[in-house]
Coordinates of N, CA and C in Angstrom, one line a residue:
V1 N 3.4 -2.4 6.5 CA 2.1 -1.8 6.4 C 1.1 -3.0 6.3
S2 N -0.1 -2.7 6.5 CA -1.2 -3.7 6.4 C -2.4 -3.0 5.7
F3 N -3.2 -3.8 5.2 CA -4.4 -3.3 4.6 C -5.5 -4.3 4.6
P4 N -6.8 -3.9 4.7 CA -7.9 -4.9 4.6 C -7.9 -5.6 3.2
N5 N -8.1 -6.9 3.2 CA -8.2 -7.6 1.9 C -9.6 -7.4 1.4
V6 N -9.7 -6.9 0.2 CA -11.0 -6.6 -0.4 C -11.9 -7.8 -0.7
N7 N -11.3 -9.0 -0.7 CA -12.0 -10.2 -1.0 C -12.4 -11.0 0.3
S8 N -12.0 -10.5 1.4 CA -12.4 -11.1 2.7 C -12.4 -10.1 3.8
E9 N -12.6 -10.5 5.0 CA -12.6 -9.6 6.1 C -11.2 -9.6 6.8
Q10 N -10.2 -10.2 6.2 CA -8.9 -10.3 6.8 C -8.1 -9.1 6.4
V11 N -7.1 -8.9 7.3 CA -6.1 -7.8 7.0 C -4.8 -8.5 6.5
T12 N -4.3 -8.0 5.4 CA -3.0 -8.5 4.8 C -1.9 -7.6 5.2
E13 N -0.8 -8.3 5.6 CA 0.4 -7.5 6.0 C 1.5 -7.6 5.0
I14 N 2.2 -6.5 4.7 CA 3.3 -6.5 3.8 C 4.5 -5.9 4.5
T15 N 5.6 -6.5 4.5 CA 6.8 -6.0 5.1 C 7.7 -5.3 4.1
L16 N 8.1 -4.1 4.5 CA 8.9 -3.3 3.6 C 10.3 -3.2 4.2
Q17 N 11.3 -3.0 3.3 CA 12.7 -2.8 3.8 C 12.8 -1.4 4.4
S18 N 12.1 -0.5 3.8 CA 12.3 0.9 4.3 C 11.1 1.7 3.8
L19 N 10.8 2.8 4.5 CA 9.8 3.7 4.1 C 10.3 4.6 3.0
S20 N 11.5 4.4 2.6 CA 12.0 5.2 1.4 C 11.6 4.4 0.1
E21 N 11.0 3.2 0.2 CA 10.5 2.5 -1.0 C 9.4 3.4 -1.5
N22 N 9.2 3.3 -2.9 CA 8.1 4.1 -3.4 C 6.8 3.4 -3.5
V23 N 5.7 4.1 -3.8 CA 4.4 3.6 -3.8 C 4.3 2.5 -4.8
A24 N 4.9 2.6 -6.0 CA 4.9 1.5 -7.0 C 5.4 0.2 -6.5
S25 N 6.5 0.3 -5.7 CA 7.1 -0.9 -5.1 C 6.1 -1.6 -4.2
L26 N 5.4 -0.8 -3.3 CA 4.4 -1.4 -2.4 C 3.2 -2.0 -3.2
K27 N 2.8 -1.3 -4.3 CA 1.7 -1.9 -5.1 C 2.1 -3.2 -5.8
E28 N 3.3 -3.3 -6.2 CA 3.8 -4.6 -6.8 C 3.8 -5.7 -5.8
K29 N 4.2 -5.4 -4.5 CA 4.2 -6.4 -3.5 C 2.7 -6.8 -3.2
I30 N 1.8 -5.9 -3.2 CA 0.4 -6.2 -2.9 C -0.1 -7.1 -4.1
A31 N 0.2 -6.7 -5.3 CA -0.2 -7.5 -6.5 C 0.2 -8.9 -6.4
R32 N 1.5 -9.1 -6.0 CA 2.0 -10.5 -5.9 C 1.3 -11.3 -4.8
K33 N 0.9 -10.6 -3.7 CA 0.3 -11.3 -2.6 C -1.2 -11.6 -2.8
I34 N -1.9 -10.7 -3.4 CA -3.4 -10.9 -3.5 C -3.9 -10.9 -5.0
Q35 N -3.0 -10.9 -6.0 CA -3.4 -10.9 -7.4 C -4.3 -9.8 -7.8
I36 N -4.1 -8.6 -7.4 CA -4.8 -7.5 -7.9 C -3.8 -6.6 -8.6
P37 N -3.9 -6.4 -9.9 CA -2.8 -5.6 -10.6 C -2.6 -4.3 -9.9
A38 N -1.3 -3.9 -9.9 CA -0.8 -2.6 -9.3 C -1.6 -1.4 -9.9
N39 N -1.8 -1.5 -11.2 CA -2.5 -0.3 -11.9 C -3.9 -0.2 -11.5
K40 N -4.5 -1.2 -10.8 CA -5.9 -1.1 -10.4 C -6.0 -0.6 -8.9
Q41 N -4.9 -0.6 -8.2 CA -5.0 -0.3 -6.8 C -4.9 1.2 -6.5
K42 N -5.7 1.7 -5.6 CA -5.7 3.0 -5.1 C -5.5 2.9 -3.6
L43 N -4.4 3.5 -3.1 CA -4.1 3.4 -1.7 C -4.3 4.7 -0.9
W44 N -4.8 4.5 0.3 CA -5.1 5.7 1.2 C -4.4 5.4 2.5
G45 N -3.8 6.5 3.0 CA -3.2 6.4 4.4 C -3.7 7.5 5.2
K46 N -3.1 7.7 6.4 CA -3.6 8.8 7.3 C -3.5 10.2 6.7
A47 N -2.5 10.3 5.8 CA -2.2 11.6 5.2 C -3.0 11.8 3.9
G48 N -3.8 10.8 3.5 CA -4.6 10.9 2.3 C -4.2 9.9 1.2
F49 N -4.6 10.2 0.0 CA -4.4 9.4 -1.2 C -3.0 9.3 -1.6
L50 N -2.4 8.1 -1.7 CA -1.0 8.0 -2.2 C -1.0 8.0 -3.7
K51 N -1.1 9.2 -4.2 CA -1.4 9.5 -5.6 C -0.3 9.2 -6.6
K52 N 1.0 9.5 -6.3 CA 2.1 9.4 -7.3 C 2.9 8.1 -7.0
D53 N 2.9 7.2 -7.9 CA 3.6 5.9 -7.7 C 5.1 6.1 -7.5
N54 N 5.7 7.2 -8.0 CA 7.2 7.4 -7.9 C 7.6 8.0 -6.6
M55 N 6.6 8.5 -5.8 CA 7.0 9.1 -4.5 C 7.2 8.0 -3.4
S56 N 8.0 8.4 -2.5 CA 8.3 7.4 -1.4 C 7.1 7.3 -0.4
L57 N 7.1 6.3 0.3 CA 6.0 6.1 1.4 C 6.3 7.2 2.5
A58 N 7.5 7.5 2.7 CA 7.8 8.5 3.7 C 7.3 9.9 3.3
H59 N 7.3 10.2 2.0 CA 6.7 11.4 1.5 C 5.2 11.5 1.9
Y60 N 4.5 10.4 1.9 CA 3.1 10.4 2.3 C 2.9 10.1 3.8
C61 N 4.0 10.2 4.5 CA 4.0 10.1 6.0 C 3.4 8.7 6.5
V62 N 3.7 7.7 5.7 CA 3.3 6.3 6.1 C 4.3 5.9 7.2
G63 N 3.8 5.5 8.3 CA 4.6 5.1 9.4 C 4.7 3.6 9.6
A64 N 5.6 3.1 10.3 CA 5.8 1.7 10.6 C 4.5 1.2 11.3
G65 N 4.0 0.0 10.8 CA 2.8 -0.6 11.4 C 1.5 0.1 10.9
E66 N 1.5 1.0 10.0 CA 0.3 1.7 9.6 C -0.5 0.8 8.7
T67 N -1.9 1.0 8.9 CA -2.8 0.3 8.0 C -3.3 1.2 6.9
L68 N -3.1 0.7 5.7 CA -3.6 1.5 4.5 C -4.9 0.9 4.0
I69 N -5.7 1.7 3.4 CA -6.9 1.3 2.8 C -6.7 1.2 1.3
M70 N -7.2 0.1 0.7 CA -7.1 0.0 -0.8 C -8.4 0.0 -1.4
S71 N -8.6 0.8 -2.5 CA -9.8 0.7 -3.2 C -9.4 0.4 -4.7
L72 N -10.4 0.0 -5.4 CA -10.1 -0.4 -6.8 C -10.8 0.5 -7.8

């Protein structure tokens, strides 16, 4: 997945092992890459707000190569 970096106009890419990973796992990877704490991130995909951290990305219909939007 990829998402626009809130501190610049660049898009940051994150590689996942599987879409069965949960939202919390993705947020931790984002936190390590751009130093924004996972608990401050709000992620949006084509299917809407990825609200529950324990749910899989597949649950939210996140697809390979999809761009997510992050707000704080």
